[in-house]
Short mmCIF file of C-alpha atoms in Angstrom, two decimals:
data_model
loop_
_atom_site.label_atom_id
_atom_site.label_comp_id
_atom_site.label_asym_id
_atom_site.label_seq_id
_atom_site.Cartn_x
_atom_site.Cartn_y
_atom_site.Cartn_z
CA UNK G 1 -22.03 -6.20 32.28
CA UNK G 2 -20.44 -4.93 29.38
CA UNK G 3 -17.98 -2.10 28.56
CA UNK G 4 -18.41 0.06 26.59
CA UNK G 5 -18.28 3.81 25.65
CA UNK G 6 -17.37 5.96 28.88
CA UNK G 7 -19.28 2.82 31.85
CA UNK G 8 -20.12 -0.36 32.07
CA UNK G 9 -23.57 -1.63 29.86
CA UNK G 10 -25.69 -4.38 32.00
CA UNK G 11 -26.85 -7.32 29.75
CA UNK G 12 -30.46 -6.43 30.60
CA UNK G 13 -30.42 -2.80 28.77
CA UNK G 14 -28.73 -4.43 25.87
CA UNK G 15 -32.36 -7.19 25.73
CA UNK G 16 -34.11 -3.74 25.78
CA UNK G 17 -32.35 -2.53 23.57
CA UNK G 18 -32.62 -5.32 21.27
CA UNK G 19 -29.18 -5.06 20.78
CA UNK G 20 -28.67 -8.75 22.35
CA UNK G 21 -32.09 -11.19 22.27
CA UNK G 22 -33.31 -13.27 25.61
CA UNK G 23 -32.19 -16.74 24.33
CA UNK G 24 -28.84 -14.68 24.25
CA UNK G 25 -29.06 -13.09 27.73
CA UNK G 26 -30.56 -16.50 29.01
CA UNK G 27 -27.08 -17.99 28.33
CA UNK G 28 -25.05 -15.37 29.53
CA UNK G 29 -27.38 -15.84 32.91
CA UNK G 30 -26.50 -19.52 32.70
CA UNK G 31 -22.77 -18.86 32.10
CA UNK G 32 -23.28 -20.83 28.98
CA UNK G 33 -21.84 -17.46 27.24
CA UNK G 34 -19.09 -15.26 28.83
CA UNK G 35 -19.41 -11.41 28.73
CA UNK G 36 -16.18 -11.36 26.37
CA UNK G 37 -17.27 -13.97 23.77
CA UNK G 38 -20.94 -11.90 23.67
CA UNK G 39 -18.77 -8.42 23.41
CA UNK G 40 -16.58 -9.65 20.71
CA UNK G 41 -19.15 -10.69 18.67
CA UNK G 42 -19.41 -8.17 15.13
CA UNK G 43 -22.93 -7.33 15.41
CA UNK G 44 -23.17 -6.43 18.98
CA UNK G 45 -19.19 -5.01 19.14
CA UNK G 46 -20.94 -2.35 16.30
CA UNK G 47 -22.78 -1.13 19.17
CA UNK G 48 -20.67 -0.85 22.95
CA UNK G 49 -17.69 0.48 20.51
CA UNK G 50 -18.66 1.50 17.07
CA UNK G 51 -16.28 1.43 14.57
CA UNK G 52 -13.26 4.32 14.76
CA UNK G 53 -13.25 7.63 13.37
CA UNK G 54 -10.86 9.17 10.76
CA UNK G 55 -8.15 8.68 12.77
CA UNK G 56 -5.25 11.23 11.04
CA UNK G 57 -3.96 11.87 7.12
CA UNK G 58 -1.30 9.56 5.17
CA UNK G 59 0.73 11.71 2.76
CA UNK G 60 1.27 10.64 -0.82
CA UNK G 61 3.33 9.60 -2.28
CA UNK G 62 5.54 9.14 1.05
CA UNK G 63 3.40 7.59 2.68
CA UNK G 64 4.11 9.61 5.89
CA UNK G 65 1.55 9.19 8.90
CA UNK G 66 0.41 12.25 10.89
CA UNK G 67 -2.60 12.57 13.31
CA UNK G 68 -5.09 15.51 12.87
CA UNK G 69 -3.27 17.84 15.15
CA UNK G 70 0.18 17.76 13.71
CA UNK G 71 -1.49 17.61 10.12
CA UNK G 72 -2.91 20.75 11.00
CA UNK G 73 0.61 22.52 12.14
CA UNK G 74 2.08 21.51 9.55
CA UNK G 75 -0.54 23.24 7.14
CA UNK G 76 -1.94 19.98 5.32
CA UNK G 77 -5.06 20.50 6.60
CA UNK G 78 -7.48 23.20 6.42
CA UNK G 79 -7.65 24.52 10.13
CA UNK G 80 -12.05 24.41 9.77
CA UNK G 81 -11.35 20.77 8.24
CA UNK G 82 -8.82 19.43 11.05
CA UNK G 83 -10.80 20.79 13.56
CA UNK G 84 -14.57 18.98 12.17
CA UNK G 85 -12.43 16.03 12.00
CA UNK G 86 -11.58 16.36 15.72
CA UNK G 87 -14.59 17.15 16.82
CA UNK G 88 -16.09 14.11 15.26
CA UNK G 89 -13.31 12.18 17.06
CA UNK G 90 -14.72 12.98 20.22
CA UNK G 91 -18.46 13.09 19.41
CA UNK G 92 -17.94 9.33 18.85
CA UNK G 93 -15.71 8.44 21.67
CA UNK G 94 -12.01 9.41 21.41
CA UNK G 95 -9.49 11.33 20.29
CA UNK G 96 -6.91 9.46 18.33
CA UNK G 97 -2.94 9.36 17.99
CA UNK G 98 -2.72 6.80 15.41
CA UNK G 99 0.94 7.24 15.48
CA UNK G 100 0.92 5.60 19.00
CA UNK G 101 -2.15 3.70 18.87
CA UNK G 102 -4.08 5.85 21.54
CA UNK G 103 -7.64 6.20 21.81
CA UNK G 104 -7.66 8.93 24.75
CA UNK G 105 -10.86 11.37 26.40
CA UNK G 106 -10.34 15.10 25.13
CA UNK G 107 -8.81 16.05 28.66
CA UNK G 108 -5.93 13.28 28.40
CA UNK G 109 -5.47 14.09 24.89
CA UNK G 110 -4.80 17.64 25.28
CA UNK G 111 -2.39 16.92 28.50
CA UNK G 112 -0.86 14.32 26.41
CA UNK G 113 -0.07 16.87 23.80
CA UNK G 114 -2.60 14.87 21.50
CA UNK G 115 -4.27 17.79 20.58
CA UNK G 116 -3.77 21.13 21.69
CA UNK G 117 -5.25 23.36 24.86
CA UNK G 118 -6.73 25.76 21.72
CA UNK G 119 -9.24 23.14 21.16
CA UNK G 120 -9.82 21.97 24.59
CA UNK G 121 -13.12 23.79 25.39
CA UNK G 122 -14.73 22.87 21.89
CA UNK G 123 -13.66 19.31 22.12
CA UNK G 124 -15.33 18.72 25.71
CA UNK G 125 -18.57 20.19 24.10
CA UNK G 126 -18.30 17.96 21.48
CA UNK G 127 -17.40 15.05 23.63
CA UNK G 128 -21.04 15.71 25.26
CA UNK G 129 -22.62 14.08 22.20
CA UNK G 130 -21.24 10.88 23.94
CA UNK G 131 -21.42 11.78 27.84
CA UNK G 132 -24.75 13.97 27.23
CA UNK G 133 -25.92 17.44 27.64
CA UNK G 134 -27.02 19.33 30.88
CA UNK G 135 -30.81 20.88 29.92
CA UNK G 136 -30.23 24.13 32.18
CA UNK G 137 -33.92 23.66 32.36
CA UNK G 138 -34.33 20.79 34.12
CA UNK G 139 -30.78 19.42 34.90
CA UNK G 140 -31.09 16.62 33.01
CA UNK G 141 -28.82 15.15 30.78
CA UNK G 142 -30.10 15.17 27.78
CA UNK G 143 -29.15 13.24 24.09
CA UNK G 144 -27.41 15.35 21.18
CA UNK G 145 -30.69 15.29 19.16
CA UNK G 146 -32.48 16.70 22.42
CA UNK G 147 -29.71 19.10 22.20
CA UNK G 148 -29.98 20.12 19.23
CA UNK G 149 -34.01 20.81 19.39
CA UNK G 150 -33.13 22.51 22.61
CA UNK G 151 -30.50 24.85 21.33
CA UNK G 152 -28.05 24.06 23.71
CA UNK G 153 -25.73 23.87 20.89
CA UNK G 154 -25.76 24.99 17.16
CA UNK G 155 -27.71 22.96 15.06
CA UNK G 156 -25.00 22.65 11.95
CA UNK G 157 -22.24 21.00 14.69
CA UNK G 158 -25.48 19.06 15.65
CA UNK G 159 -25.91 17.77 12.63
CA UNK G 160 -21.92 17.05 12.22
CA UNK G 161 -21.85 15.43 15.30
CA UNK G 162 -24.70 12.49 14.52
CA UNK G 163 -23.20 12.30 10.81
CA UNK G 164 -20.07 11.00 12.47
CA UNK G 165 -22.45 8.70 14.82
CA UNK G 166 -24.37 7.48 12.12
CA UNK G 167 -21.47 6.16 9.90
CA UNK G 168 -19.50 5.13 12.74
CA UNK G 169 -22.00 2.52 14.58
CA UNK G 170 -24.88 4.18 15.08
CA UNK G 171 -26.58 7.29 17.08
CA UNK G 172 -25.31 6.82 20.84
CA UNK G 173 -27.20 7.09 24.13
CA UNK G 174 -25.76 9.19 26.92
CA UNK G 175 -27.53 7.74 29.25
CA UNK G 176 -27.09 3.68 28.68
CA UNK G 177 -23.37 4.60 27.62
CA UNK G 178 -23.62 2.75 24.26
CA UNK G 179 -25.12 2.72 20.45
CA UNK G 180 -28.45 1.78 19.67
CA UNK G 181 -30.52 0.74 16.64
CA UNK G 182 -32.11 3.25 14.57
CA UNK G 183 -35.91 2.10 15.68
CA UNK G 184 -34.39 2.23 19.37
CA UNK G 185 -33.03 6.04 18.83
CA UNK G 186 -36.34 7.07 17.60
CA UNK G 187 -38.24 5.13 20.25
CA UNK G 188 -36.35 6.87 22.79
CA UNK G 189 -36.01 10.50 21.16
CA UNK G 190 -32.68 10.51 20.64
CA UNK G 191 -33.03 11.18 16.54
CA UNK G 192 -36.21 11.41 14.10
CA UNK G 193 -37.10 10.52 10.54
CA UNK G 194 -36.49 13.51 9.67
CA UNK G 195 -33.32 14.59 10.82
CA UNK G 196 -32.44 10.58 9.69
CA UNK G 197 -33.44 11.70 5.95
CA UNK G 198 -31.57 15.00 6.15
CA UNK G 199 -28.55 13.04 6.76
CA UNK G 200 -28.85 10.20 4.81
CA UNK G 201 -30.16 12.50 1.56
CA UNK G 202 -27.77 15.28 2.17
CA UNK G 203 -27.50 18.53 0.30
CA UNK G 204 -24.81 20.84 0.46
CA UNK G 205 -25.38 22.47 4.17
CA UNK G 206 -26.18 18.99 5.82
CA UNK G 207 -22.60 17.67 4.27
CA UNK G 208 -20.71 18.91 6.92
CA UNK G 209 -16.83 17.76 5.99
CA UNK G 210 -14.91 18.14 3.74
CA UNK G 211 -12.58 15.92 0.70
CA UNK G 212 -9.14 18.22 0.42
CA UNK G 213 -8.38 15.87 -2.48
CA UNK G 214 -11.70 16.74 -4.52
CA UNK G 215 -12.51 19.94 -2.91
CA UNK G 216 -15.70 18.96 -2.39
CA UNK G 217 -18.39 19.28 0.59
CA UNK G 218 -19.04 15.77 1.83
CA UNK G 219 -20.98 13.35 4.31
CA UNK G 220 -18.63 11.89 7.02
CA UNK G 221 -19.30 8.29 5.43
CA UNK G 222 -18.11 9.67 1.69
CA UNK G 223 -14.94 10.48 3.52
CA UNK G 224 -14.32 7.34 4.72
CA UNK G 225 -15.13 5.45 1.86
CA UNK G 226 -12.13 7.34 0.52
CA UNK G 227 -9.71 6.49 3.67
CA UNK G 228 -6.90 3.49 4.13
CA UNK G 229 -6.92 1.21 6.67
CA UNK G 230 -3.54 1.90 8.64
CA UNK G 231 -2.32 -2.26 8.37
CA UNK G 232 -0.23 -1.70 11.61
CA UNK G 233 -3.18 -0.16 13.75
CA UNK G 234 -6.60 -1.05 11.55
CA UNK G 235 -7.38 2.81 11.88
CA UNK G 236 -8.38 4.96 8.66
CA UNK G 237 -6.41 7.74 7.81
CA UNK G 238 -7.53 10.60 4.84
CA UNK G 239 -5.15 10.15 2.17
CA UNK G 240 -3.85 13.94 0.87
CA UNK G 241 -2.62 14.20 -2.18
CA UNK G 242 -0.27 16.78 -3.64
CA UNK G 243 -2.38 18.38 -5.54
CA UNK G 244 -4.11 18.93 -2.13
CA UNK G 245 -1.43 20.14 -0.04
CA UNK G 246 -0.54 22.15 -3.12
CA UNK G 247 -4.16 23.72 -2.99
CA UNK G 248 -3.74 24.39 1.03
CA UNK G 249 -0.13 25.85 0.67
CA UNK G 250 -2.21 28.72 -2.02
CA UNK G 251 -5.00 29.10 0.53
CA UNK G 252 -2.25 29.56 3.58
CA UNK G 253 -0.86 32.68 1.53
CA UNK G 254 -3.95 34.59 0.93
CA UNK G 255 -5.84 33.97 4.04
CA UNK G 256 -2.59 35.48 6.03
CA UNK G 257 -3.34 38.82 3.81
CA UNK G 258 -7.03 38.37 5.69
CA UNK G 259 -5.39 37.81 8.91
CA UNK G 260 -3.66 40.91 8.53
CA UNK G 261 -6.04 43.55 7.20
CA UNK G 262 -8.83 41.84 10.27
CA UNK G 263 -5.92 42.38 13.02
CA UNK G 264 -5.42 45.82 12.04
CA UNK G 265 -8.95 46.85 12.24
CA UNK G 266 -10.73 47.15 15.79
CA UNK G 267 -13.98 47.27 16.90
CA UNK G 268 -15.69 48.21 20.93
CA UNK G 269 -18.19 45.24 20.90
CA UNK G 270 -21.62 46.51 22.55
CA UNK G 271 -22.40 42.97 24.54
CA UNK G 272 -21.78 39.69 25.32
CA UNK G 273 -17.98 38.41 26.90
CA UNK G 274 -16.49 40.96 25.28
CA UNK G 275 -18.64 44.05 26.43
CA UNK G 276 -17.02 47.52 26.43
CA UNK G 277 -13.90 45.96 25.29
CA UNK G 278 -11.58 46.87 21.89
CA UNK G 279 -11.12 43.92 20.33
CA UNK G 280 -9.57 43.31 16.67
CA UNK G 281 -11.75 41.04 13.98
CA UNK G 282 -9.40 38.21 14.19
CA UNK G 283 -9.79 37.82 17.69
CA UNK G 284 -13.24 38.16 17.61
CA UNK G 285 -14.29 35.82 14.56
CA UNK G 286 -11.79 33.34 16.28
CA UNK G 287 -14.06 33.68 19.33
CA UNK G 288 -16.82 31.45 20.76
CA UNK G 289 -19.35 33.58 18.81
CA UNK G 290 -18.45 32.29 15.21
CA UNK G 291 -18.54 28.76 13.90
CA UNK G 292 -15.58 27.69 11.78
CA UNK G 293 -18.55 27.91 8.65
CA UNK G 294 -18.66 31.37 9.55
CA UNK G 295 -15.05 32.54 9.94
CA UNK G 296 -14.19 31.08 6.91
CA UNK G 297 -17.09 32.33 4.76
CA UNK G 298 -16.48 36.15 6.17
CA UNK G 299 -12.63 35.47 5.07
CA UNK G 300 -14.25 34.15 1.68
CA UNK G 301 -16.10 37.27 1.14
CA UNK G 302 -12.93 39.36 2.14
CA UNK G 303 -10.46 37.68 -0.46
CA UNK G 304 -13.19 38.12 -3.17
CA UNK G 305 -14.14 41.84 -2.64
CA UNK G 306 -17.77 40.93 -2.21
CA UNK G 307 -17.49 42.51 1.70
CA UNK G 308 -15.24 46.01 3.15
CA UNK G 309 -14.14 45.80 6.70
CA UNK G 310 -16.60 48.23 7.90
CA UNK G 311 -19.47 45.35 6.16
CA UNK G 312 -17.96 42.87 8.38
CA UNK G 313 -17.96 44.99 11.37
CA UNK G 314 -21.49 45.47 11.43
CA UNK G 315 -21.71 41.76 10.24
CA UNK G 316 -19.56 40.52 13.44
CA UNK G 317 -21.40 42.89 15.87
CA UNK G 318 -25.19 41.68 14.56
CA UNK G 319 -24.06 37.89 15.11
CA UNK G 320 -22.48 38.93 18.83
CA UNK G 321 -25.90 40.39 19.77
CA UNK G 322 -28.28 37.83 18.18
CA UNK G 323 -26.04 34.97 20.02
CA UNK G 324 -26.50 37.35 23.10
CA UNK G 325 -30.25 37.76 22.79
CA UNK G 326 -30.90 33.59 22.16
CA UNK G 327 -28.41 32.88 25.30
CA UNK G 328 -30.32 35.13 27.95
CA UNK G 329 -33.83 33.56 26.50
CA UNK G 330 -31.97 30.31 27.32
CA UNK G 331 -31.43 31.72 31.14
CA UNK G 332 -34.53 33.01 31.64
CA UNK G 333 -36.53 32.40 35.32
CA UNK G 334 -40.02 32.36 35.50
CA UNK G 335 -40.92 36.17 37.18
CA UNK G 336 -44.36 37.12 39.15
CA UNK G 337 -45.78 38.51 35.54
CA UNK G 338 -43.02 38.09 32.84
CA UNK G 339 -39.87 36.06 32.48
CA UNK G 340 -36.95 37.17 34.30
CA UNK G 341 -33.20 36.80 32.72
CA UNK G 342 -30.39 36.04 34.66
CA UNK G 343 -28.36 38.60 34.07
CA UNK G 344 -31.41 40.89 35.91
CA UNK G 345 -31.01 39.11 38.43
CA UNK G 346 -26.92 39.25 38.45
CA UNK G 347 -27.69 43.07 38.64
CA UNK G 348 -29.86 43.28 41.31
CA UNK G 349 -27.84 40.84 43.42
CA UNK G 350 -30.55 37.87 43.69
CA UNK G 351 -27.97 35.43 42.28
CA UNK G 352 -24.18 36.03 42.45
CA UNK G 353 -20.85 36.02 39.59
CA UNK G 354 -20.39 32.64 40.75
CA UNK G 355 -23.94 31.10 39.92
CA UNK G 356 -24.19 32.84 37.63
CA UNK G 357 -21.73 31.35 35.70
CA UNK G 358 -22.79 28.11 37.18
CA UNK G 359 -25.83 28.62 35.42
CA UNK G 360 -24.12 29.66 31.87
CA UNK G 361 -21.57 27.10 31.98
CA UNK G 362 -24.39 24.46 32.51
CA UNK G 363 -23.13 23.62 36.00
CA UNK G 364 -26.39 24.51 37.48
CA UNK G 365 -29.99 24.58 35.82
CA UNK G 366 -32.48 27.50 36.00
CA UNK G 367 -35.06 24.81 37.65
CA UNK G 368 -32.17 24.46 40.45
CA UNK G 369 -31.34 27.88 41.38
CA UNK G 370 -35.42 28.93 41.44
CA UNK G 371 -35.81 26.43 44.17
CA UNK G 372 -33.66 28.31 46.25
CA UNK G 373 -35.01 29.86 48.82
CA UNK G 374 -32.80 33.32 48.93
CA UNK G 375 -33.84 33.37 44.63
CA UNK G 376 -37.10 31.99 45.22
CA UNK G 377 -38.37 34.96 47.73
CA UNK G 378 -37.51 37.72 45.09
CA UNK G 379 -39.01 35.80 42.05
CA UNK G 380 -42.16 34.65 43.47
CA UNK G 381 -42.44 36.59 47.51
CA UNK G 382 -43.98 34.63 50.21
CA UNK G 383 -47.96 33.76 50.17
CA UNK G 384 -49.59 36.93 51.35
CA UNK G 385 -53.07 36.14 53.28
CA UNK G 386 -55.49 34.42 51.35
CA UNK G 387 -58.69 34.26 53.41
CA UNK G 388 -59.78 33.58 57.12
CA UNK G 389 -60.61 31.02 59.14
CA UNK G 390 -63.64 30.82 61.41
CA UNK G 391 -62.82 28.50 64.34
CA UNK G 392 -66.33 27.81 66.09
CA UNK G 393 -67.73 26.89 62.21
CA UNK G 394 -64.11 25.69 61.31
CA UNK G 395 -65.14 27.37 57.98
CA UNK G 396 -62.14 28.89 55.24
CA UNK G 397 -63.35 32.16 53.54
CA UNK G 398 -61.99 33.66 50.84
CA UNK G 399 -61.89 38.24 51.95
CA UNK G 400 -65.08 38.88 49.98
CA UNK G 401 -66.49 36.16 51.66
CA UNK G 402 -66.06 37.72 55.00
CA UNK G 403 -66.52 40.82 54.29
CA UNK G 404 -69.87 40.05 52.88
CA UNK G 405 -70.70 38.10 55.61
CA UNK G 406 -69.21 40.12 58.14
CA UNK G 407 -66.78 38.07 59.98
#
């Protein structure tokens, strides 16, 4: 067995893989080859480990070292940029303090102060396009690709997410617990020609990062063609230049005048978490309802003019409902004539709070809680009686059928 990713690889899936060939597992079988020597080995290393991520920023000319997170607090990086950075960190294994050499899981990271508790929630999502996804369908776990044509998450972090896989080793398997060949991915559904294309010919919405020093959207393997190998560590850090911090110092100022003309106005949001509730625009464009694309192009069209607060307003409250309408669709139970959503059956107190959230949190699938018996009985009822049976003929009639025959 090998290590890799988050659990140990057996030789066997890497043959069917065809990440290691038979006359190679042969040896290993015969001892001829230890696991180590096989691991080490470039071309198969490429795929238990991948290569690293951006691991944090150098700053020119002083050549100062920073991971992500403290680039971020200290205002060198855009808060959207940081923040795809870190995600792709942990869609491709780890989050990384190249200060201290650690390659650390999102929930030791943010205890270790690696990243902070504000990201927690989005970097264990994220951290699913290694680990997998749970299909609230079926309970499965499921690849990010499958998760993507599933809609368990939004396709442009999708898309992010296997970017970062892509240039860093290859698209990973949740199951197996390591990287596979392209012909493997598709073979196993896990990524299709043309998704493949859409990254590897990007336009301007599949380029999902960003160069602060050109100002430029860009693929995650443009960005880091442009990083430096740290000599110390062998991670790659983003170089920033002045001009860039300059540039993000600029931005820091006017988006503050956004911050506070949205936390002055208020708005009673109709559905979702925040039902009922008077909540200001900040909050709620900093809330799981908007992507970081989103926030930052309704603070775009703010600064410019283009939008008034009472545009954004309705703006905020359409994109609240529409993520409200796809997420009951997604917890939906199969009714006696129609689908039934779960929050129907919240009401009428088939299901309670606590599956229910089970169920929205992923924890349980829809397939799971039908099959309960106390859910089952109000979605379906018991059989009522079919038919008769006639015990001296040891006949089954359906009612018409003994009715016409008189039974």
């Amino acid at each position: 067995r090998s290590s890799d990713l988050t659990a140990p690889v057996p030789a066997a899936e890497l043959v069917e893989s065809k990440i290691i060939d038979k006359d190679l597992y042969n040896q290993l079988h015969q001892g001829k080859k230890s696991v180590k020597d096989v691991s080490e080995t470039d071309s198969i290393k490429k795929y238990l480990k991948g290569s690293t991520a951006i691991a944090g920023v150098v700053v020119e000319p002083t050549g100062q070292k920073l991971s992500l997170y403290d680039a971020l607090r200290k205002n060198l990086l855009k808060p959207t940029n940081a923040y795809n950075l870190l995600e792709a960190q942990a869609g491709t294994g780890y989050i990384i303090d190249p200060i201290k050499n650690e390659m650390l899981p999102v929930e030791e990271a943010v205890k270790a102060g690696t990243v902070g508790p504000e990201f927690h929630e989005k970097l264990l999502s994220a951290e699913k396009a290694v680990t997998g996804y749970k299909d609230p369908y079926t309970g499965q776990t499921v690849s990010l690709f499958q998760a993507i044509k599933k809609g368990l998450i939004p396709k442009d972090v999708g898309i992010r997410l296997l970017d970062a896989q892509l240039a860093t080793g290859g698209i990973i398997d949740p199951v197996n617990s390591h990287r596979v060949p392209l012909d493997i991915a598709y073979k196993r559904g896990y990524l299709d020609e043309e998704m493949n294309k859409a990254i590897l010919q990007p336009d301007n919405e599949t380029k999902g990062f960003y160069n602060p020093n050109t100002q430029e959207n860009v693929t995650y393997a443009q960005l880091q063609k442009t990083c430096r190998t740290d000599k110390q560590t062998g991670h790659s850090l983003l170089p920033l230049s002045e001009m860039a911090i300059q540039s993000q110092q600029e931005e820091i100022y006017t988006d503050t005048e956004a911050k506070e003309a949205f936390s002055k106005a208020t708005v009673e949001v109709p559905s979702g978490s925040f039902k009922g509730r008077m909540i200001t625009i900040w909050e709620l464009i900093h809330s799981e309802y908007f992507t970081d694309e989103q926030r930052r192009e309704l603070i775009r069209q703010y600064k410019t003019g283009k939008v008034t607060i009472e545009k954004i307003i309705k703006i905020i409250i359409t994109i609240i409902e529409e993520t409200e309408t796809k997420k009951q669709q997604r917890l939906t139970f199969t009714g006696l004539r129609a689908p039934v959503p779960a929050m129907e059956l919240l009401e009428s107190k088939v299901i309670d709070k606590v599956q229910y959230e089970q169920l929205k949190e992923g924890k349980k699938s829809v397939k799971e809680l039908a099959e309960n018996d106390s859910v089952k009985q109000y979605l379906q009822g018991s059989p009522c009686i079919a038919g008769v049976y006639v015990e001296d003929t040891k006949e089954e009639l359906n009612i018409y059928q003994a009715r016409s025959e008189e039974h």
